XYZ file of C-alpha atoms in Angstrom:
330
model
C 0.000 0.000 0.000
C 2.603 2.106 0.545
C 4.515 1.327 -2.322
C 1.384 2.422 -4.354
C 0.949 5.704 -2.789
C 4.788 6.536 -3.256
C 4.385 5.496 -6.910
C 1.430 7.524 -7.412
C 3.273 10.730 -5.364
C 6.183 10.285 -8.224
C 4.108 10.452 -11.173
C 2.168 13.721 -9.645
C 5.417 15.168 -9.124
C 6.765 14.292 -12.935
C 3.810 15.730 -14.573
C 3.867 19.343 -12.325
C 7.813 19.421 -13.549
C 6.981 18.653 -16.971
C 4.020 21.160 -16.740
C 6.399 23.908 -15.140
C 8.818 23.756 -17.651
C 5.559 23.572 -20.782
C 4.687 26.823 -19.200
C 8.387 28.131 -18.992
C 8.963 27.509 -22.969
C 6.000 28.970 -23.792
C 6.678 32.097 -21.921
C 9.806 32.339 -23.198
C 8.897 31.279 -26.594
C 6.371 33.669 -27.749
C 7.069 33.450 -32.038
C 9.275 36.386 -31.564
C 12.888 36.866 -32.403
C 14.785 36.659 -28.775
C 16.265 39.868 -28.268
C 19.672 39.310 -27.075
C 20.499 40.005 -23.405
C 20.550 44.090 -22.732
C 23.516 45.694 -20.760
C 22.888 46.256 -16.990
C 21.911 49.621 -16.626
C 24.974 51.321 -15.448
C 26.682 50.379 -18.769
C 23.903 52.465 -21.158
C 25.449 55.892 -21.555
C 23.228 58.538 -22.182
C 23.323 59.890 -25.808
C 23.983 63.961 -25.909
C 21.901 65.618 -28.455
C 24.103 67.319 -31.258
C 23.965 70.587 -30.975
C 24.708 72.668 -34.407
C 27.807 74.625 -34.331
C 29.127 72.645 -31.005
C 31.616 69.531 -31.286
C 35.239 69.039 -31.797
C 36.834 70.017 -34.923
C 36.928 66.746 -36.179
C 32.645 67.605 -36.783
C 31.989 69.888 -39.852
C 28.745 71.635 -39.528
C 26.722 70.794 -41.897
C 25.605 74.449 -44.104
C 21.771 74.997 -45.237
C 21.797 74.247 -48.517
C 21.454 78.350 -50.374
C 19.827 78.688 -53.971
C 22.928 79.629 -56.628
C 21.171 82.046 -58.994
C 24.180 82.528 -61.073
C 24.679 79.002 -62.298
C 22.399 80.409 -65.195
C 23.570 83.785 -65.388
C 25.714 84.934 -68.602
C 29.517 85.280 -68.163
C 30.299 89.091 -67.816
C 31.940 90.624 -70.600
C 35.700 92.000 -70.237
C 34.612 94.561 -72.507
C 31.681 95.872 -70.966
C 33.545 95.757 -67.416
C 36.682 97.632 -69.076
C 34.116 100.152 -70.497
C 32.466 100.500 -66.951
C 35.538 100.607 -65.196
C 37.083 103.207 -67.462
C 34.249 105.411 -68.931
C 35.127 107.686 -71.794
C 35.451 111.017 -70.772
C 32.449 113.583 -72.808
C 33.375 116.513 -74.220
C 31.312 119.625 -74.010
C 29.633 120.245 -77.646
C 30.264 124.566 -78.329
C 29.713 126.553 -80.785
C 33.250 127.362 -83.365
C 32.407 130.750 -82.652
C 31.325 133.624 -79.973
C 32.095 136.798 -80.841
C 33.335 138.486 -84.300
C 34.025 141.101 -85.508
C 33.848 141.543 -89.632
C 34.930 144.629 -91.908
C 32.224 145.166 -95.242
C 31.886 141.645 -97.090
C 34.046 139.652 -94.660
C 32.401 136.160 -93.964
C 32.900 133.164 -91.571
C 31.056 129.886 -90.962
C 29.559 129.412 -87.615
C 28.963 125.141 -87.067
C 29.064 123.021 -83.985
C 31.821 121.620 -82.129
C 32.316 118.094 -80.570
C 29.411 116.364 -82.208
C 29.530 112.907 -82.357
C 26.642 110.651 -84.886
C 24.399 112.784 -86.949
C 23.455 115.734 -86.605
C 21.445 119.146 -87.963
C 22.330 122.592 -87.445
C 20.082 125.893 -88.390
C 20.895 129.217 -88.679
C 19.118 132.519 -88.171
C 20.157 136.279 -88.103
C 18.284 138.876 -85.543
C 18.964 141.386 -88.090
C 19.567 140.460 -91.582
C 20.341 144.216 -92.616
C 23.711 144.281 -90.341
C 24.691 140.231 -90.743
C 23.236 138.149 -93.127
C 23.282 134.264 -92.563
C 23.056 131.102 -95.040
C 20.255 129.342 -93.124
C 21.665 125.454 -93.555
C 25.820 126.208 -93.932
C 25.837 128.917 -91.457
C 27.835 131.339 -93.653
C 27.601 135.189 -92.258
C 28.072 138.013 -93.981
C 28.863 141.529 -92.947
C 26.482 144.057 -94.581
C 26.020 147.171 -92.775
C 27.929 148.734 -89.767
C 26.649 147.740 -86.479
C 25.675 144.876 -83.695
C 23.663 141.729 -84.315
C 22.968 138.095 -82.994
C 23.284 134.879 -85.495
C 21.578 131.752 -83.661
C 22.798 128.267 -83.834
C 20.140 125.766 -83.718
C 21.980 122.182 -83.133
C 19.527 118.806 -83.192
C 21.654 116.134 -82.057
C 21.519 112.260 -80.634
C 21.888 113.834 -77.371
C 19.057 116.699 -77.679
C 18.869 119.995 -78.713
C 20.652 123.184 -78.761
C 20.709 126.826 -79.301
C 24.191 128.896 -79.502
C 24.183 132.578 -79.673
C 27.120 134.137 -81.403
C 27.809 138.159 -81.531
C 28.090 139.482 -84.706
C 29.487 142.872 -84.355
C 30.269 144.886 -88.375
C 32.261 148.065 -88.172
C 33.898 149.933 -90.749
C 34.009 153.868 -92.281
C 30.476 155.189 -91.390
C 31.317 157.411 -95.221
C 31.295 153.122 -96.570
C 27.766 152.269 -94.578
C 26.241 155.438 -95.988
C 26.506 153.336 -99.382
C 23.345 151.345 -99.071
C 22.128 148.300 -101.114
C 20.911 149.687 -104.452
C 21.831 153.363 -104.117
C 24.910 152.341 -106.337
C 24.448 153.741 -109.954
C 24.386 151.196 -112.305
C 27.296 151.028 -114.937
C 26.880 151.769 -117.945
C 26.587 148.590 -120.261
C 30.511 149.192 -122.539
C 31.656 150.001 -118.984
C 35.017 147.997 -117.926
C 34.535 145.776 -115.201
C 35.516 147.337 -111.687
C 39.441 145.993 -110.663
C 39.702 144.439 -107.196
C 39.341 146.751 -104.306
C 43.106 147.605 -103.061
C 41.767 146.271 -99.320
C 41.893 142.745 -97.561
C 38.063 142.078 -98.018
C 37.716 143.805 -101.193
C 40.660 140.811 -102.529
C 38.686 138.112 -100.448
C 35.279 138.892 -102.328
C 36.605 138.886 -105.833
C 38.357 135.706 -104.830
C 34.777 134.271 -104.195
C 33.328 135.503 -107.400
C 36.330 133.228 -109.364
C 36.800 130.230 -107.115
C 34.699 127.520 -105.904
C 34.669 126.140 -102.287
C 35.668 129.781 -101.085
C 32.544 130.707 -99.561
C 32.188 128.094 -96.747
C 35.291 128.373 -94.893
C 36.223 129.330 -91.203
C 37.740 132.711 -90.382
C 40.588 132.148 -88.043
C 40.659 134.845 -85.310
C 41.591 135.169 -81.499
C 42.638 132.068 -80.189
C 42.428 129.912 -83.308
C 44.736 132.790 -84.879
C 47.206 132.536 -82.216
C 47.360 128.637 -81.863
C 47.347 127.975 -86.282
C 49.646 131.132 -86.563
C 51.622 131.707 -83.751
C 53.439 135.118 -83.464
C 51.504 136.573 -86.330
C 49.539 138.913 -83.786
C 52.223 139.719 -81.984
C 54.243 141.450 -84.892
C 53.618 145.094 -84.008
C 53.300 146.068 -87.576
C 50.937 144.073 -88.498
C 47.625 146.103 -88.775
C 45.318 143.877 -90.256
C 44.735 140.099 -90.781
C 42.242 137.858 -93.091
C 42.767 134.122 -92.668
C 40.145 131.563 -93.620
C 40.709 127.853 -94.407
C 38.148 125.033 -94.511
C 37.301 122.585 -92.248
C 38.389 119.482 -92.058
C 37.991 117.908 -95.331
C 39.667 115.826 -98.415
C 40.761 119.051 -100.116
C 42.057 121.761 -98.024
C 42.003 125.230 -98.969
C 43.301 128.361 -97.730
C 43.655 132.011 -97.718
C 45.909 134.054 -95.833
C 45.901 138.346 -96.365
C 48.279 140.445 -94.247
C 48.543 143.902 -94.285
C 51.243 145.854 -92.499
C 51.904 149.323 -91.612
C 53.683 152.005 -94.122
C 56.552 152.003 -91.731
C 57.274 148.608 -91.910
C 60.496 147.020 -92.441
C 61.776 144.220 -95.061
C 62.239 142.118 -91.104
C 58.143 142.494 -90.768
C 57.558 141.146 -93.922
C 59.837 138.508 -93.366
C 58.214 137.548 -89.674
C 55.476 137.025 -91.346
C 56.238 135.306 -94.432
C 57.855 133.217 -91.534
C 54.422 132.522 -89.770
C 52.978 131.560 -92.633
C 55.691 129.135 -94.222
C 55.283 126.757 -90.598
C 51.753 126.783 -91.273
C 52.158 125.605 -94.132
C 55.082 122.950 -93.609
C 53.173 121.538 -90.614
C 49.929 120.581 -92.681
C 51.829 119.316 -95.736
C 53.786 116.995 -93.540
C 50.749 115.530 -92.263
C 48.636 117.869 -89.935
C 46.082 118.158 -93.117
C 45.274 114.574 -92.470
C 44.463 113.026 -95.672
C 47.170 112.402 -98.804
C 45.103 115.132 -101.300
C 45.054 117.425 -98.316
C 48.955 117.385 -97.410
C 49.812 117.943 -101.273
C 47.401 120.622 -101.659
C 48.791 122.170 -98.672
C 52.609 121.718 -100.202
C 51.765 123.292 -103.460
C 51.047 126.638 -101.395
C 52.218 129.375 -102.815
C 53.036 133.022 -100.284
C 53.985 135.889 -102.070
C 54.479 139.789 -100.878
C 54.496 143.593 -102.457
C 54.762 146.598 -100.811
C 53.426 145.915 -97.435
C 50.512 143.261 -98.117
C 51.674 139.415 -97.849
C 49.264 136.332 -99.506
C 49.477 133.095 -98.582
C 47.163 130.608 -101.199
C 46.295 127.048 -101.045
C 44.364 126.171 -103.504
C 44.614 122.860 -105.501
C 46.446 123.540 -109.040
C 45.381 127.505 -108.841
C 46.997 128.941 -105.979
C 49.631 130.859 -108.743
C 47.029 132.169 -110.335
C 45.686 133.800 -106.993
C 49.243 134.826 -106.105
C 49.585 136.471 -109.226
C 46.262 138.683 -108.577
C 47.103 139.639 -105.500
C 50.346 140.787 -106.758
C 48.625 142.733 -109.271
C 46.378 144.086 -107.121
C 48.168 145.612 -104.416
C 51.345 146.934 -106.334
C 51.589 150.386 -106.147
C-alpha cells in the first residue's frame, strides 16, 4: 500500500515538472525573435543631443543648402567691365564761334563743335540788314555797320541746342552810308571794276572766281594765335584775313596780311615766316588726308609793298598769287 501511494506521489510530481517547464517555454517562446540580453543599466550611456555649431573640430557643420542664382547667369563681358571701369570722358559740344568782328563783305562759318553721330544745325540772323546768314551752312556776312545776334540751332543724338554768337560789323560810317541799291548802275561798254586795293575787297573777288571759297572758317583770337603763332604779336601788323576750310579731303586756304607804311623788309619777313610753318606743318601731315597734305605743299606766299598772300588752292593757288600781286602793287 505504501509502495502504491509513493508510486502515485512520483508520477504527480513528474507531470507538475513537466508542466512547469511547458509553461516556462511557452513564456519564453512567444514566435518572436529573442532579443539578445541588454547591458545592466549602469553600462547604457546617455546619448547627448548634437547641438549645431558645437563639437570638436573633427565635426563639420553641416551648411543649409542656399539657392545659386548665377549658375544660369551669362559670363560678364571684359569689354563691358573695361568700359564701366574706365568710362570715356564727354566733351562739351560749343559753338566754333562767340564773338566776331567783320569789316564790309568779310564772312565766316559758324557750325558746332564736338558732335559725335548725326546731326542738324540751323541758322538765323536777328537782323539780316547788319549780318546776313546762309540758313543750312551757317555762312555770315557783314552788310552794314553795327551789332547783331546769329543763332545756332543744333539737333543732335543727345538733344537739342541753341548757340548765340555776336556778330558785331564796323567799318568807315562814309562806306555804310553806301546802301544796297543806291549804287548807280554802270553803264553797259563800262570795264569791269578791278579788285578793291583792301583785304576784303581781294577776299570777295576771290569768291566771285573760285569755288569752295565761300564756306570756310575765319581764323581769329585764339584759333589765330594757336594755327599762326606770333603773327599777332608782330607790331606792324595792322590787319589780318585768314580763312581755311574745315576738315575735309581738299584743303584750302587764304591768308591776307597787311602791315603798316613804316614797316620794315624784317616784318615782312616775320610774317612770311608765320605763314611758311603753317604751311610745312599741314603738308607733312597735320592736313590729315594724302590730297590734303599735297594741296597744302603746293602753297604758294607771295608779298608787295606791305601786303603778304598766302594761297592754297589745288592747281590755282599761282594764279591767286599772281592777282594779289597785281592788285596791291603800287
Amino acid at each position: 500500500m505504501i509502495k502504491k501511494w509513493t508510486a502515485l506521489f512520483l508520477t504527480l510530481a513528474m507531470l507538475l515538472s513537466l508542466s512547469a517547464c511547458s509553461l516556462n517555454f511557452l513564456n519564453r517562446y512567444d514566435g518572436k525573435p529573442e532579443e539578445p540580453d541588454a547591458p545592466p543599466p549602469e553600462a547604457v550611456q546617455p546619448e547627448e543631443p548634437d547641438v549645431p555649431g558645437e563639437g570638436g573640430d573633427d565635426v563639420m557643420a553641416e551648411e543649409p543648402d542656399i539657392p545659386d542664382d548665377t549658375q544660369d547667369a551669362p559670363l560678364p563681358d571684359p569689354e563691358e567691365e573695361k568700359e564701366t571701369e574706365l568710362p570715356e570722358e564727354e566733351t562739351e559740344i560749343t559753338a566754333s564761334h562767340k564773338d566776331v568782328t567783320l569789316r564790309k563783305g568779310e564772312t565766316f562759318t559758324l557750325s558746332a563743335q564736338n558732335v559725335s553721330g548725326n546731326y542738324a544745325c540751323t541758322f538765323t540772323s536777328a537782323d539780316e540788314t547788319i549780318a546776313a546768314v546762309d540758313e543750312k551752312l551757317g555762312t555770315v556776312t557783314a552788310v552794314a555797320p553795327g551789332q547783331t545776334t546769329v543763332t545756332m540751332h543744333l539737333e543732335c543724338e543727345s538733344g537739342q541746342y541753341d548757340f548765340a554768337c555776336i556778330i558785331r560789323c564796323a567799318w568807315k560810317e562814309e562806306d555804310a552810308s553806301e546802301a544796297p541799291g543806291d549804287t548807280p548802275a554802270a553803264p553797259e561798254d563800262a570795264a569791269p571794276e578791278a579788285p578793291s586795293a583792301s583785304l576784303s575787297g581781294f577776299y570777295d573777288s576771290l569768291q566771285g572766281s573760285y569755288e569752295g571759297l565761300r564756306g570756310m572758317m575765319v581764323l581769329d583770337g585764339e584759333l589765330l594765335d594757336t594755327y599762326y603763332p606770333g603773327l599777332s604779336s608782330i607790331a606792324a601788323v595792322e590787319e589780318v584775313l585768314i580763312q581755311e576750310t574745315q576738315m575735309t579731303m581738299a584743303n584750302v586756304a587764304v591768308g591776307l596780311v597787311k602791315l603798316s607804311g613804316e614797316a620794315t623788309l624784317d616784318d615782312v619777313t616775320a610774317v612770311t615766316d608765320v605763314l611758311n610753318a603753317r604751311i610745312t606743318a599741314q603738308a607733312e601731315g597735320g592736313a590729315w588726308y594724302p590730297a590734303s597734305c599735297e594741296t597744302w605743299g603746293q602753297g604758294v606766299i607771295t608779298s608787295v609793298s606791305n601786303y603778304v598772300g598766302m594761297f592754297v588752292y589745288p592747281e590755282d593757288a599761282q594764279d591767286m598769287a599772281d592777282l594779289f600781286t597785281d592788285t596791291f602793287s603800287n
